[in-house]
Short mmCIF file of C-alpha atoms and ligand atoms in Angstrom, two decimals:
data_model
loop_
_atom_site.label_atom_id
_atom_site.label_comp_id
_atom_site.label_asym_id
_atom_site.label_seq_id
_atom_site.Cartn_x
_atom_site.Cartn_y
_atom_site.Cartn_z
CA UNK A 498 -15.05 11.53 5.00
CA UNK A 499 -15.83 13.60 7.23
CA UNK A 500 -16.87 17.78 7.59
CA UNK A 501 -14.70 19.54 8.56
CA UNK A 502 -14.78 23.78 9.09
CA UNK A 503 -13.81 25.62 6.00
CA UNK A 504 -11.25 27.59 7.42
CA UNK A 505 -10.45 23.94 9.64
CA UNK A 506 -9.98 22.68 6.90
CA UNK A 507 -7.79 26.07 4.70
CA UNK A 508 -5.50 25.97 7.43
CA UNK A 509 -4.38 21.97 8.41
CA UNK A 510 -4.59 21.65 4.08
CA UNK A 511 -1.73 24.45 4.87
CA UNK A 512 -2.79 27.28 2.90
CA UNK A 513 -2.02 29.51 5.48
CA UNK A 514 -2.83 30.23 9.66
CA UNK A 515 -6.65 30.58 10.68
CA UNK A 516 -6.68 34.57 10.54
CA UNK A 517 -5.26 33.61 6.65
CA UNK A 518 -7.04 31.95 5.17
CA UNK A 519 -10.63 33.24 7.03
CA UNK A 520 -9.01 36.53 5.53
CA UNK A 521 -9.33 34.32 2.44
CA UNK A 522 -12.82 33.26 2.40
CA UNK A 523 -14.39 36.41 3.07
CA UNK A 524 -12.72 37.47 0.29
CA UNK A 525 -14.27 35.52 -2.32
CA UNK A 526 -10.99 33.81 -3.67
CA UNK A 527 -12.98 29.98 -2.03
CA UNK A 528 -15.10 28.54 -4.12
CA UNK A 529 -16.69 25.15 -2.68
CA UNK A 530 -19.24 23.04 -5.52
CA UNK A 531 -18.61 25.89 -7.47
CA UNK A 532 -20.04 29.00 -5.47
CA UNK A 533 -17.94 31.56 -3.41
CA UNK A 534 -17.86 31.16 0.00
CA UNK A 535 -17.84 33.95 2.16
CA UNK A 536 -18.84 32.16 5.59
CA UNK A 537 -15.71 30.68 7.27
CA UNK A 538 -17.78 28.60 9.39
CA UNK A 539 -19.75 27.15 6.42
CA UNK A 540 -19.44 22.78 6.94
CA UNK A 541 -17.36 21.25 4.51
CA UNK A 542 -17.35 17.53 3.63
CA UNK A 543 -13.77 15.99 3.40
CA UNK A 544 -15.00 13.44 0.49
CA UNK A 545 -18.11 14.98 -1.72
CA UNK A 546 -17.19 18.63 -1.99
CA UNK A 547 -14.93 20.76 -4.30
CA UNK A 548 -13.20 22.87 -2.30
CA UNK A 549 -11.27 25.82 -4.31
CA UNK A 550 -9.13 28.17 -3.54
CA UNK A 551 -7.76 31.17 -5.43
CA UNK A 552 -7.66 28.53 -8.59
CA UNK A 553 -7.00 25.74 -7.10
CA UNK A 554 -8.30 22.35 -6.27
CA UNK A 555 -7.61 22.26 -2.00
CA UNK A 556 -7.14 18.17 -1.14
CA UNK A 557 -7.51 16.90 2.72
CA UNK A 558 -6.89 14.06 3.06
CA UNK A 559 -8.64 12.56 6.69
CA UNK A 560 -5.66 11.29 8.01
CA UNK A 561 -1.91 11.60 7.54
CA UNK A 562 0.84 8.33 8.76
CA UNK A 563 4.64 9.82 8.45
CA UNK A 564 7.80 7.82 9.24
CA UNK A 565 10.48 9.53 11.71
CA UNK A 566 13.76 8.85 12.42
CA UNK A 567 13.87 9.44 15.55
CA UNK A 568 16.44 11.12 17.03
CA UNK A 569 18.89 11.17 20.19
CA UNK A 570 17.70 13.99 22.69
CA UNK A 571 13.65 13.48 22.21
CA UNK A 572 11.10 13.31 23.53
CA UNK A 573 8.08 11.15 21.82
CA UNK A 574 4.88 13.54 23.78
CA UNK A 575 3.42 15.89 21.89
CA UNK A 576 3.82 18.34 23.71
CA UNK A 577 7.31 19.47 25.91
CA UNK A 578 7.77 22.15 28.37
CA UNK A 579 11.73 21.64 28.45
CA UNK A 580 12.80 18.86 25.17
CA UNK A 581 12.21 18.78 21.66
CA UNK A 582 9.15 16.57 21.30
CA UNK A 583 9.15 14.05 17.91
CA UNK A 584 6.13 16.52 16.25
CA UNK A 585 8.96 19.48 15.83
CA UNK A 586 10.26 17.79 13.03
CA UNK A 587 7.48 16.65 11.81
CA UNK A 588 6.38 19.85 8.49
CA UNK A 589 2.29 19.54 9.64
CA UNK A 590 0.04 22.15 9.74
CA UNK A 591 -2.76 18.77 11.19
CA UNK A 592 -4.02 19.29 13.79
CA UNK A 593 -4.46 15.93 16.43
CA UNK A 594 -1.06 14.01 15.38
CA UNK A 595 0.46 12.03 17.84
CA UNK A 596 3.23 8.90 18.03
CA UNK A 597 2.03 5.13 18.57
CA UNK A 598 3.51 4.27 21.02
CA UNK A 599 6.78 5.68 22.23
CA UNK A 600 10.92 5.46 22.30
CA UNK A 601 13.23 6.28 24.68
CA UNK A 602 14.11 10.59 24.58
CA UNK A 603 17.87 8.43 23.82
CA UNK A 604 16.20 6.36 21.41
CA UNK A 605 16.91 6.41 18.01
CA UNK A 606 14.62 5.28 15.59
CA UNK A 607 11.94 3.97 13.31
CA UNK A 608 8.90 6.23 15.28
CA UNK A 609 4.62 6.17 13.32
CA UNK A 610 2.64 9.66 13.22
CA UNK A 611 0.03 9.34 12.60
CA UNK A 612 -3.55 11.78 13.65
CA UNK A 613 -5.46 8.47 12.87
CA UNK A 614 -6.57 6.85 16.39
CA UNK A 615 -7.75 3.89 15.54
CA UNK A 616 -5.42 2.40 14.24
CA UNK A 617 -3.15 4.22 16.85
CA UNK A 618 -4.74 1.61 19.44
CA UNK A 619 -5.46 -1.89 17.36
CA UNK A 620 -1.67 -1.11 17.18
CA UNK A 621 -0.64 -0.78 20.43
CA UNK A 622 -3.66 -3.33 21.99
CA UNK A 623 -2.37 -5.89 23.86
CA UNK A 624 -4.30 -8.84 21.69
CA UNK A 625 -2.48 -7.70 19.05
CA UNK A 626 1.24 -8.51 18.29
CA UNK A 627 3.16 -6.53 16.90
CA UNK A 628 7.12 -6.91 16.23
CA UNK A 629 9.08 -4.09 17.27
CA UNK A 630 12.68 -4.91 16.03
CA UNK A 631 16.11 -2.63 17.65
CA UNK A 632 19.63 -2.79 16.94
CA UNK A 633 21.82 -2.43 20.13
CA UNK A 634 25.53 -1.60 21.45
CA UNK A 635 25.71 -3.39 24.74
CA UNK A 636 28.36 -2.92 27.20
CA UNK A 637 29.15 -6.80 28.03
CA UNK A 638 29.39 -9.49 25.92
CA UNK A 639 26.29 -11.22 24.26
CA UNK A 640 26.60 -14.84 25.31
CA UNK A 641 23.98 -18.84 23.03
CA UNK A 642 23.09 -17.87 27.17
CA UNK A 643 21.63 -15.11 26.36
CA UNK A 644 19.87 -16.24 23.04
CA UNK A 645 17.67 -18.88 24.95
CA UNK A 646 16.69 -16.63 27.51
CA UNK A 647 15.83 -14.37 26.41
CA UNK A 648 13.45 -16.54 23.75
CA UNK A 649 12.47 -18.35 26.39
CA UNK A 650 10.89 -14.85 28.29
CA UNK A 651 12.96 -13.13 31.49
CA UNK A 652 12.03 -10.72 34.53
CA UNK A 653 12.01 -8.06 34.46
CA UNK A 654 11.11 -6.36 36.97
CA UNK A 655 11.58 -5.79 40.50
CA UNK A 656 10.66 -8.73 42.90
CA UNK A 657 10.28 -10.64 39.06
CA UNK A 658 6.84 -9.48 39.03
CA UNK A 659 7.30 -8.15 35.77
CA UNK A 660 7.56 -10.39 33.03
CA UNK A 661 8.73 -9.85 29.68
CA UNK A 662 7.32 -12.09 26.45
CA UNK A 663 9.43 -14.50 24.27
CA UNK A 664 12.20 -11.93 22.61
CA UNK A 665 14.41 -13.49 18.64
CA UNK A 666 17.67 -12.51 20.16
CA UNK A 667 20.69 -12.04 17.08
CA UNK A 668 24.03 -11.28 17.81
CA UNK A 669 25.83 -9.64 15.03
CA UNK A 670 28.62 -9.06 16.27
CA UNK A 671 31.03 -8.45 18.88
CA UNK A 672 34.52 -6.07 19.47
CA UNK A 673 36.34 -6.31 22.87
CA UNK A 674 34.30 -5.94 25.70
CA UNK A 675 30.84 -4.72 23.20
CA UNK A 676 28.19 -6.92 21.19
CA UNK A 677 25.58 -6.03 17.84
CA UNK A 678 22.54 -7.65 18.29
CA UNK A 679 19.69 -7.53 16.54
CA UNK A 680 16.18 -7.71 19.01
CA UNK A 681 12.69 -8.57 18.21
CA UNK A 682 10.34 -7.79 20.81
CA UNK A 683 6.08 -7.49 20.99
CA UNK A 684 5.79 -5.69 24.08
CA UNK A 685 6.27 -2.47 24.86
CA UNK A 686 6.89 -2.20 28.74
CA UNK A 687 8.36 0.80 29.75
CA UNK A 688 12.66 0.43 29.19
CA UNK A 689 11.60 -3.45 27.86
CA UNK A 690 14.80 -4.02 25.46
CA UNK A 691 17.48 -2.25 28.06
CA UNK A 692 15.54 -3.58 31.45
CA UNK A 693 16.10 -7.62 29.53
CA UNK A 694 20.23 -7.04 29.15
CA UNK A 695 19.67 -5.70 32.06
CA UNK A 696 18.70 -8.75 33.60
CA UNK A 697 21.20 -10.44 31.73
CA UNK A 698 24.10 -8.43 33.18
CA UNK A 699 24.45 -6.62 30.55
CA UNK A 700 23.87 -2.40 29.64
CA UNK A 701 22.01 -0.72 26.02
CA UNK A 702 25.16 2.06 25.51
CA UNK A 703 22.58 2.26 21.74
CA UNK A 704 19.84 1.57 20.97
CA UNK A 705 17.96 2.68 17.21
CA UNK A 706 14.82 0.58 16.03
CA UNK A 707 14.74 -0.66 12.47
CA UNK A 708 10.68 -1.95 12.19
CA UNK A 709 7.84 -1.87 13.36
CA UNK A 710 5.35 -4.81 11.86
CA UNK A 711 5.21 -4.38 8.68
CA UNK A 712 7.17 -1.11 8.64
CA UNK A 713 11.03 -0.87 7.78
CA UNK A 714 13.14 2.19 9.16
CA UNK A 715 14.99 2.96 5.24
CA UNK A 716 18.42 3.68 5.62
CA UNK A 717 17.74 6.65 3.36
CA UNK A 718 16.26 8.28 6.72
CA UNK A 719 18.49 10.36 9.04
CA UNK A 720 17.61 10.89 11.80
CA UNK A 721 15.27 14.29 12.37
CA UNK A 722 14.09 12.85 8.99
CA UNK A 723 11.00 11.96 7.98
CA UNK A 724 8.35 10.44 5.34
CA UNK A 725 5.05 10.25 4.01
CA UNK A 726 4.11 6.30 4.66
CA UNK A 727 2.49 4.94 1.46
CA UNK A 728 -0.61 3.07 0.68
CA UNK A 729 0.92 -0.22 0.53
CA UNK A 730 1.97 0.58 3.86
CA UNK A 731 -1.41 1.77 5.02
CA UNK A 732 -3.16 -0.45 4.11
CA UNK A 733 0.01 -3.77 5.99
CA UNK A 734 -0.29 -1.70 8.81
CA UNK A 735 -4.17 -1.11 9.24
CA UNK A 736 -5.28 -5.31 7.46
CA UNK A 737 -3.21 -7.22 9.79
CA UNK A 738 -0.94 -7.76 8.24
CA UNK A 739 1.78 -6.81 10.42
CA UNK A 740 4.09 -10.02 9.61
CA UNK A 741 7.81 -8.69 10.14
CA UNK A 742 9.30 -11.16 7.25
CA UNK A 743 6.29 -10.39 4.41
CA UNK A 744 7.03 -7.81 1.27
CA UNK A 745 7.70 -5.18 3.11
CA UNK A 746 7.31 -1.76 0.00
CA UNK A 747 10.76 -0.06 -0.30
N1 LIG B 975 12.73 -0.96 25.09
C1 LIG B 975 13.57 0.80 25.50
O1 LIG B 975 14.82 0.10 26.39
N2 LIG B 975 13.84 1.59 25.00
C2 LIG B 975 13.33 2.55 24.06
O2 LIG B 975 13.38 3.28 23.98
C3 LIG B 975 12.53 1.06 23.47
C4 LIG B 975 12.77 -0.42 23.65
#
């Protein structure tokens, strides 16, 4: 439950631009708790006040949660002077949306987008080991020795100063000089998966995140498409049910 200016409440609910909704308010088309309100700066409470615009009840939840299948070629940022951002794929008038964590520009897959800063902080905190699983294609054949090295933890930084925590590596297939793998990590260091493979002499040539905590990338969601999280998924994220092997709503 939060307080909003009436014009911001209506604009964020998608009823129009700030200028358009101000015009509606001044014409007396907006009724709060049964009373026409003509002041755009009037405060309304999203939890307790009933806002009606031209006869339709307008609901605004404080937080929005989207699961985007990030396409390659866009950046995990709110603004960028050159490249499209992940937010450009989300059709929402909500201010304050941001991606939870980062995928590289050439990485595809599951990215959570929200305006819930507390949840993002919780999920990104190093104290909470959120599993992130990636599907990758490597140039160079991944071996059982690599699986063991990933399980041990690897040195991935200059002069062995940076280490990656143990990771679960599964070889799905090998064809010619390439391997097709899944890898689950709990950290989110810069270029982490690419650098882990580099450390064992392989190059990642395709990378897609397929899960994040309890969230799975649905097959039906093509790159650039997104959907709203279900209430169950939001609860799973918030209550610490972040076991990737646990039940996940479809
Ligand atoms: N690891 C990487 O190397 N890149 C990503 O985008 C995510 C994890």
